[in-house]
Amino acid sequence: MSTVNAWAQLEPKGKLQPYSYELSSVTAEEVEIAIENCGLCHTDLAVLNGDFGLPFPLVAGHEITGRIVALGEVAKTKGLTIGQTVGVGWNKESCGHCDPCLEGDAHLCVNLKATVLGYHGGFANRIKAHWLWVIPVPEGISAADAGPLFCAGITVFYPLLEYGVQATDKVGVIGVGGLGHLAVQFAHAWGAEVTAFSSTPAKFEEAKKLGADHVVSSRNSDEWASLKGHFDLIIVTVGVTLEWDKIISMLSPRGRLHFVGIPYEAIPVTVLSLLIPQAVVSASPAGSRSAFDKMLRFAARHNIRAMVEHFPMSRINDAIAHLESGKANYRVVLDVDF
């Protein structure tokens, strides 16, 4: 048993407050991590806003990096070592015996345990997770800045890997924010022709520096006319309502409209708009365990980084207000300072 120091929400809509709880000793397959940094994600805001209906006290945070401090007897045999720098994302445990797990899709496990859904997460100085979801941070990646890769990074990388995107493909990225700025970098390094869609003209030049070959306004759909039938893949990284019929018309034959952002309003789709070009609409949650390793190696090789702002964890309420205001420069990372 060890005492954990954390920042918790104790009541609906309440400010986060210092909070302590006991963490049980690791079981055979568990790993205990001393948290050093934790990203602050919009999904954490949704958790804190009550969208998931979780009980209190609530410790959010699922973009975790830190060092291993304890290993269970089985976990010791899985290539992990005390003191190793690792990360944990949205998932903390999968069963290993359901069909998705046995097929290599443990992120789709029917018994999946999410890091912050019913469990205390990364706004703390300690956490435990199953060894499978404790992911080594490779050389060439700054662990202090790596937290967002364990959520935003894998979320936008996975579609490129899962759907066999080729270097000759044309990829559209809708939104150049916390997810989109990484999607542009990954798709560019993949070799694809990348078009970024942004509602913020001030980001146009920055999107090009990140690797976009073209930048188009996401507000002015008149600019989309020349892109009809153009894209093999369009990745939607935003949660707003857009002109979906016009966006679908920009898909090439066998093209795919893929959601990693979460619009909460229904998306009107007519069968005919998909049938003629044999197009697909899909979505995905993060990615498989093997995809994490490939994403991190790819990021290290191509120098892909999340653009982050750091706050000490003791200023977590300021960091939340900063993110909610829309002023964050892409991603926010909290530095543990208990």
XYZ file of N, CA and C in Angstrom, residues 143-323:
543
model
N 10.014 12.726 -22.704
C 8.929 12.180 -21.883
C 8.066 13.286 -21.299
N 8.654 14.420 -20.975
C 7.906 15.518 -20.362
C 6.831 16.059 -21.306
N 7.065 15.929 -22.608
C 6.118 16.450 -23.599
C 5.296 15.351 -24.268
N 5.557 14.092 -23.901
C 5.010 12.962 -24.664
C 3.592 12.599 -24.305
N 3.067 13.063 -23.169
C 1.733 12.655 -22.739
C 0.677 12.716 -23.827
N 0.562 13.835 -24.570
C -0.474 13.910 -25.609
C -0.357 12.850 -26.699
N 0.839 12.288 -26.903
C 0.961 11.224 -27.896
C 0.177 9.985 -27.485
N -0.023 9.798 -26.170
C -0.712 8.608 -25.680
C -2.231 8.731 -25.784
N -2.705 9.873 -26.270
C -4.132 10.040 -26.546
C -4.309 10.627 -27.937
N -4.017 11.916 -28.089
C -4.190 12.565 -29.390
C -3.327 11.911 -30.456
N -2.087 11.594 -30.117
C -1.164 11.038 -31.103
C -1.637 9.713 -31.670
N -1.947 8.765 -30.782
C -2.391 7.459 -31.257
C -3.734 7.563 -31.962
N -4.579 8.483 -31.528
C -5.916 8.623 -32.114
C -5.857 9.019 -33.581
N -4.926 9.896 -33.949
C -4.844 10.324 -35.352
C -3.899 9.449 -36.175
N -2.968 8.762 -35.517
C -2.050 7.870 -36.232
C -2.753 6.575 -36.647
N -3.617 6.071 -35.773
C -4.241 4.763 -35.992
C -4.973 4.644 -37.323
N -5.750 5.647 -37.764
C -6.428 5.494 -39.066
C -5.450 5.341 -40.229
N -4.307 6.011 -40.168
C -3.311 5.875 -41.239
C -2.822 4.438 -41.325
N -2.628 3.829 -40.160
C -2.131 2.460 -40.087
C -3.226 1.448 -40.399
N -4.373 1.626 -39.794
C -5.474 0.654 -39.880
C -6.038 0.547 -41.288
N -6.115 1.668 -41.998
C -6.788 1.670 -43.293
C -5.811 1.698 -44.470
N -4.566 1.398 -44.212
C -3.602 1.211 -45.290
C -3.367 2.434 -46.145
N -3.331 3.598 -45.527
C -3.055 4.821 -46.282
C -1.684 4.714 -46.946
N -1.624 5.125 -48.212
C -0.382 5.046 -48.974
C 0.215 6.427 -49.192
N 1.498 6.435 -49.528
C 2.187 7.706 -49.746
C 1.638 8.467 -50.941
N 0.929 7.774 -51.812
C 0.332 8.429 -52.981
C -1.068 8.966 -52.710
N -1.588 8.739 -51.498
C -2.955 9.145 -51.177
C -3.046 10.628 -50.855
N -4.266 11.121 -50.932
C -4.570 12.508 -50.580
C -5.402 12.487 -49.297
N -4.889 13.158 -48.278
C -5.509 13.135 -46.953
C -5.957 14.539 -46.565
N -7.195 14.665 -46.140
C -7.696 15.923 -45.593
C -7.778 15.823 -44.079
N -7.399 16.895 -43.395
C -7.490 16.951 -41.934
C -8.364 18.149 -41.580
N -9.535 17.872 -41.000
C -10.450 18.947 -40.643
C -10.214 19.339 -39.191
N -9.687 20.553 -39.014
C -9.352 21.068 -37.694
C -7.864 21.000 -37.444
N -7.259 22.133 -37.110
C -5.824 22.164 -36.799
C -5.687 22.594 -35.339
N -6.124 21.688 -34.456
C -6.046 21.943 -33.022
C -5.239 20.871 -32.346
N -5.668 20.484 -31.130
C -4.912 19.515 -30.354
C -4.725 18.183 -31.053
N -5.758 17.701 -31.735
C -5.645 16.483 -32.539
C -5.090 16.776 -33.924
N -5.647 17.804 -34.562
C -5.332 18.068 -35.961
C -3.888 18.431 -36.222
N -3.247 19.155 -35.301
C -1.850 19.543 -35.566
C -0.936 18.324 -35.566
N -1.337 17.264 -34.853
C -0.582 16.011 -34.914
C -0.955 15.209 -36.153
N -2.230 15.232 -36.529
C -2.661 14.514 -37.729
C -1.945 15.036 -38.964
N -1.788 16.352 -39.066
C -1.079 16.950 -40.204
C 0.361 16.460 -40.235
N 1.023 16.453 -39.082
C 2.421 16.002 -39.035
C 2.562 14.534 -39.424
N 1.696 13.691 -38.874
C 1.780 12.261 -39.180
C 1.494 11.990 -40.657
N 0.453 12.585 -41.192
C 0.095 12.331 -42.591
C 1.175 12.839 -43.537
N 1.777 13.976 -43.196
C 2.869 14.513 -44.020
C 4.065 13.568 -43.996
N 4.457 13.117 -42.803
C 5.606 12.213 -42.691
C 5.308 10.873 -43.357
N 4.035 10.497 -43.417
C 3.614 9.255 -44.083
C 3.864 9.339 -45.586
N 3.925 10.560 -46.091
C 4.167 10.777 -47.510
C 2.959 11.231 -48.281
N 1.815 11.342 -47.613
C 0.579 11.714 -48.293
C 0.569 13.199 -48.645
N -0.260 13.548 -49.619
C -0.540 14.953 -49.889
C -1.593 15.394 -48.872
N -1.275 16.430 -48.097
C -2.114 16.803 -46.959
C -2.777 18.152 -47.192
N -4.083 18.173 -47.007
C -4.837 19.427 -47.027
C -5.447 19.636 -45.652
N -5.116 20.746 -45.018
C -5.664 21.079 -43.704
C -6.840 22.026 -43.865
N -7.895 21.777 -43.109
C -9.063 22.650 -43.073
C -9.092 23.330 -41.707
N -9.090 24.650 -41.697
C -9.079 25.371 -40.431
C -10.070 26.529 -40.478
N -10.677 26.799 -39.325
C -11.581 27.944 -39.214
C -10.852 29.204 -38.776
N -9.530 29.077 -38.539
C -8.738 30.186 -38.000
C -7.674 30.600 -39.010
N -7.892 31.701 -39.723
C -6.896 32.129 -40.720
C -5.497 32.295 -40.153
N -5.392 32.646 -38.887
C -4.077 32.838 -38.266
C -3.279 31.534 -38.217
N -3.965 30.391 -38.345
C -3.278 29.099 -38.297
C -2.848 28.601 -39.674
N -3.213 29.301 -40.729
C -2.942 28.786 -42.069
C -1.449 28.570 -42.304
N -0.648 29.560 -41.995
C 0.793 29.436 -42.227
C 1.410 28.406 -41.291
N 0.903 28.356 -40.058
C 1.428 27.371 -39.119
C 1.121 25.957 -39.592
N -0.065 25.757 -40.161
C -0.426 24.438 -40.688
C 0.538 24.012 -41.788
N 0.943 24.967 -42.620
C 1.908 24.645 -43.675
C 3.266 24.277 -43.085
N 3.660 24.964 -42.021
C 4.926 24.633 -41.366
C 4.874 23.245 -40.742
N 3.695 22.827 -40.308
C 3.531 21.493 -39.731
C 3.546 20.396 -40.790
N 3.356 20.786 -42.059
C 3.435 19.798 -43.132
C 2.284 19.798 -44.109
N 1.310 20.687 -43.934
C 0.186 20.728 -44.873
C 0.647 21.259 -46.228
N 0.266 20.571 -47.288
C 0.576 21.053 -48.638
C -0.381 22.161 -49.045
N -1.610 22.084 -48.528
C -2.630 23.076 -48.844
C -3.419 23.367 -47.571
N -3.941 24.573 -47.449
C -4.798 24.933 -46.322
C -6.057 25.594 -46.878
N -7.207 25.139 -46.381
C -8.501 25.592 -46.871
C -9.342 26.022 -45.673
N -10.191 27.011 -45.858
C -11.090 27.430 -44.798
C -12.154 26.356 -44.550
N -12.370 26.021 -43.281
C -13.438 25.079 -42.946
C -14.769 25.796 -42.765
N -14.750 27.114 -42.792
C -15.987 27.896 -42.659
C -16.607 28.226 -44.012
N -15.763 28.416 -45.013
C -16.245 28.825 -46.331
C -16.288 27.616 -47.262
N -17.431 26.957 -47.320
C -17.532 25.738 -48.126
C -17.470 26.018 -49.620
N -17.562 27.275 -50.028
C -17.412 27.601 -51.443
C -16.020 27.232 -51.935
N -15.048 27.242 -51.011
C -13.675 26.890 -51.376
C -13.514 25.398 -51.633
N -14.530 24.594 -51.305
C -14.409 23.148 -51.417
C -14.785 22.619 -52.798
N -15.359 23.475 -53.632
C -15.887 23.005 -54.918
C -14.825 22.309 -55.761
N -13.621 22.863 -55.755
C -12.553 22.283 -56.581
C -12.018 20.975 -56.019
N -12.449 20.617 -54.794
C -11.947 19.407 -54.140
C -12.940 18.245 -54.221
N -13.988 18.399 -55.001
C -14.966 17.324 -55.135
C -14.298 16.054 -55.674
N -14.512 14.925 -54.984
C -13.935 13.653 -55.403
C -12.441 13.554 -55.211
N -11.864 14.371 -54.334
C -10.407 14.517 -54.248
C -9.739 13.586 -53.240
N -10.357 13.345 -52.070
C -9.629 12.764 -50.941
C -9.855 11.264 -50.781
N -8.757 10.563 -50.561
C -8.827 9.144 -50.208
C -9.248 8.978 -48.748
N -8.859 9.931 -47.911
C -9.197 9.887 -46.488
C -9.370 11.308 -45.984
N -10.457 11.536 -45.264
C -10.650 12.793 -44.547
C -10.777 12.449 -43.069
N -9.896 13.014 -42.252
C -9.924 12.792 -40.806
C -10.562 14.008 -40.145
N -11.647 13.781 -39.426
C -12.341 14.868 -38.728
C -11.857 14.879 -37.283
N -11.183 15.956 -36.879
C -10.613 16.036 -35.538
C -11.390 16.983 -34.629
N -12.481 17.552 -35.132
C -13.232 18.549 -34.365
C -14.572 17.972 -33.917
N -15.219 18.664 -32.984
C -16.494 18.204 -32.470
C -17.644 19.124 -32.821
N -17.528 19.835 -33.918
C -18.557 20.801 -34.307
C -19.356 20.260 -35.494
N -20.502 20.871 -35.731
C -21.335 20.494 -36.863
C -20.857 21.210 -38.121
N -20.681 20.453 -39.184
C -20.213 20.997 -40.455
C -21.173 20.588 -41.568
N -20.888 21.013 -42.778
C -21.730 20.657 -43.927
C -21.305 19.279 -44.433
N -21.870 18.259 -43.778
C -21.382 16.902 -43.992
C -21.623 16.405 -45.408
N -22.717 16.807 -46.026
C -22.980 16.349 -47.390
C -21.906 16.849 -48.348
N -21.481 18.094 -48.155
C -20.419 18.638 -49.007
C -19.065 17.990 -48.696
N -18.849 17.659 -47.430
C -17.593 16.998 -47.063
C -17.541 15.605 -47.681
N -18.643 14.869 -47.603
C -18.679 13.531 -48.213
C -18.447 13.619 -49.722
N -18.922 14.680 -50.352
C -18.736 14.822 -51.800
C -17.269 15.016 -52.171
N -16.426 15.360 -51.207
C -14.999 15.517 -51.485
C -14.243 14.191 -51.453
N -14.918 13.107 -51.098
C -14.269 11.800 -51.079
C -14.125 11.247 -52.490
N -12.991 10.625 -52.730
C -12.773 9.939 -54.002
C -13.484 8.592 -53.978
N -13.588 7.900 -55.102
C -14.119 6.538 -55.080
C -13.367 5.677 -54.060
N -14.114 4.990 -53.226
C -13.607 4.189 -52.105
C -12.999 5.062 -51.001
N -13.296 6.338 -51.019
C -12.777 7.230 -49.990
C -13.439 6.993 -48.639
N -12.811 7.529 -47.596
C -13.274 7.287 -46.232
C -13.334 8.606 -45.469
N -14.464 8.847 -44.815
C -14.616 9.951 -43.872
C -14.507 9.354 -42.480
N -13.465 9.749 -41.741
C -13.163 9.087 -40.473
C -13.180 10.091 -39.324
N -13.925 9.744 -38.277
C -14.082 10.632 -37.122
C -13.193 10.197 -35.962
N -12.400 11.144 -35.481
C -11.697 10.967 -34.213
C -12.105 12.067 -33.238
N -12.587 13.216 -33.761
C -13.290 14.186 -32.942
C -14.713 13.685 -32.747
N -15.429 14.280 -31.791
C -16.752 13.760 -31.442
C -17.812 14.851 -31.559
N -18.412 15.032 -32.746
C -19.591 15.893 -32.837
C -20.757 15.224 -32.106
N -21.426 15.960 -31.248
C -22.488 15.344 -30.450
C -23.842 15.373 -31.146
N -23.946 16.118 -32.236
C -25.183 16.090 -33.010
C -25.101 14.999 -34.078
N -26.258 14.447 -34.430
C -26.294 13.394 -35.447
C -25.768 13.922 -36.780
N -25.120 13.038 -37.519
C -24.558 13.389 -38.823
C -25.483 12.853 -39.909
N -26.104 13.734 -40.677
C -26.996 13.254 -41.735
C -26.197 12.669 -42.905
N -26.460 11.412 -43.194
C -25.769 10.725 -44.286
C -26.804 9.999 -45.131
N -26.823 10.248 -46.431
C -27.713 9.511 -47.316
C -26.961 8.329 -47.915
N -27.643 7.233 -48.043
C -27.011 6.040 -48.605
C -26.482 6.320 -50.004
N -27.235 7.095 -50.786
C -26.830 7.351 -52.161
C -25.491 8.077 -52.230
N -25.232 8.985 -51.261
C -23.969 9.724 -51.286
C -22.782 8.810 -51.044
N -23.018 7.676 -50.374
C -21.957 6.699 -50.135
C -21.944 5.611 -51.200
N -23.106 5.274 -51.721
C -23.223 4.139 -52.636
C -22.501 4.374 -53.951
N -22.711 5.526 -54.565
C -22.139 5.785 -55.893
C -20.613 5.710 -55.874
N -19.931 6.398 -54.908
C -18.468 6.294 -54.884
C -17.961 5.121 -54.045
N -18.873 4.298 -53.493
C -18.517 3.212 -52.579
C -17.671 3.764 -51.428
N -18.137 4.850 -50.852
C -17.419 5.539 -49.776
C -17.794 4.946 -48.415
N -17.021 5.332 -47.393
C -17.170 4.772 -46.058
C -17.148 5.904 -45.030
N -17.991 5.789 -44.018
C -17.925 6.665 -42.851
C -17.578 5.793 -41.650
N -16.559 6.197 -40.889
C -16.086 5.359 -39.783
C -15.570 6.214 -38.636
N -15.211 5.545 -37.548
C -14.627 6.206 -36.378
C -13.769 5.185 -35.648
N -12.898 5.660 -34.769
C -12.059 4.733 -34.002
C -11.662 5.346 -32.670
N -11.502 4.491 -31.636
C -11.054 4.946 -30.324
C -9.574 4.645 -30.112
N -8.739 5.648 -30.061
C -7.294 5.456 -29.824
C -6.747 4.403 -30.783
N -6.151 3.310 -30.267
C -5.590 2.313 -31.153
C -5.100 1.102 -30.393
N -4.712 0.083 -31.122
C -4.254 -1.163 -30.520
C -2.911 -0.959 -29.817
N -2.559 -1.939 -28.994
C -1.291 -1.842 -28.252
C -0.090 -1.812 -29.197
N -0.117 -2.624 -30.240
C 1.002 -2.624 -31.187
C 1.064 -1.311 -31.956
N -0.105 -0.695 -32.200
C -0.126 0.590 -32.898
C 0.554 1.675 -32.074
N 0.445 1.588 -30.751
C 1.131 2.553 -29.889
C 2.639 2.518 -30.128
N 3.212 1.325 -30.129
C 4.658 1.203 -30.323
C 5.074 1.730 -31.695
N 4.293 1.405 -32.714
C 4.612 1.881 -34.061
C 4.497 3.403 -34.135
N 3.468 3.949 -33.505
C 3.289 5.404 -33.500
C 4.457 6.099 -32.840
N 4.902 5.592 -31.689
C 6.010 6.228 -30.969
C 7.321 6.121 -31.753
N 7.566 4.961 -32.367
C 8.782 4.817 -33.181
C 8.729 5.756 -34.379
N 7.568 5.851 -35.002
C 7.401 6.728 -36.163
C 7.601 8.187 -35.761
N 7.041 8.567 -34.613
C 7.184 9.941 -34.127
C 8.642 10.263 -33.833
N 9.351 9.318 -33.228
C 10.763 9.548 -32.920
C 11.581 9.676 -34.202
N 11.309 8.817 -35.178
C 12.067 8.822 -36.427
C 11.862 10.109 -37.215
N 10.628 10.621 -37.195
C 10.297 11.783 -38.019
C 10.198 13.083 -37.215
N 10.632 13.012 -35.949
C 10.651 14.203 -35.101
C 9.277 14.854 -34.997
N 8.265 14.030 -34.823
C 6.895 14.521 -34.662
C 6.643 14.768 -33.181
N 6.188 15.960 -32.872
C 6.001 16.362 -31.483
C 4.650 17.051 -31.307
N 4.041 16.839 -30.173
C 2.896 17.666 -29.802
C 3.422 19.035 -29.370
N 2.735 20.079 -29.778
C 3.051 21.427 -29.311
C 2.341 21.610 -27.971
N 3.102 21.828 -26.915
C 2.534 21.806 -25.566
C 2.863 23.069 -24.788
N 1.988 23.375 -23.844
C 2.240 24.365 -22.806
C 2.250 23.630 -21.479
N 3.199 23.972 -20.603
C 3.322 23.298 -19.314
C 2.775 24.160 -18.182
N 2.062 23.496 -17.276
C 1.615 24.092 -16.026
C 2.041 23.171 -14.893
N 2.468 23.706 -13.742
C 2.635 22.821 -12.588
C 1.275 22.258 -12.194
N 1.248 21.018 -11.734
C -0.039 20.414 -11.389
C -0.743 21.177 -10.267
N 0.013 21.886 -9.444
C -0.597 22.699 -8.395
C -1.438 23.833 -8.964
N -1.261 24.136 -10.241
C -2.073 25.162 -10.917
C -3.074 24.504 -11.875
N -3.539 23.336 -11.516
C -4.403 22.571 -12.414
C -5.691 23.314 -12.742
N -6.249 24.041 -11.791
C -7.487 24.781 -12.086
C -7.243 25.909 -13.080
N -6.063 26.541 -12.999
C -5.708 27.554 -13.996
C -5.545 26.913 -15.366
N -4.933 25.733 -15.396
C -4.729 25.034 -16.664
C -6.063 24.653 -17.300
N -7.006 24.207 -16.485
C -8.335 23.855 -16.995
C -9.022 25.081 -17.573
N -8.967 26.202 -16.853
C -9.583 27.437 -17.345
C -8.939 27.889 -18.648
N -7.625 27.705 -18.752
C -6.884 28.072 -19.960
C -7.346 27.239 -21.144
N -7.517 25.940 -20.932
C -7.968 25.055 -22.006
C -9.412 25.348 -22.380
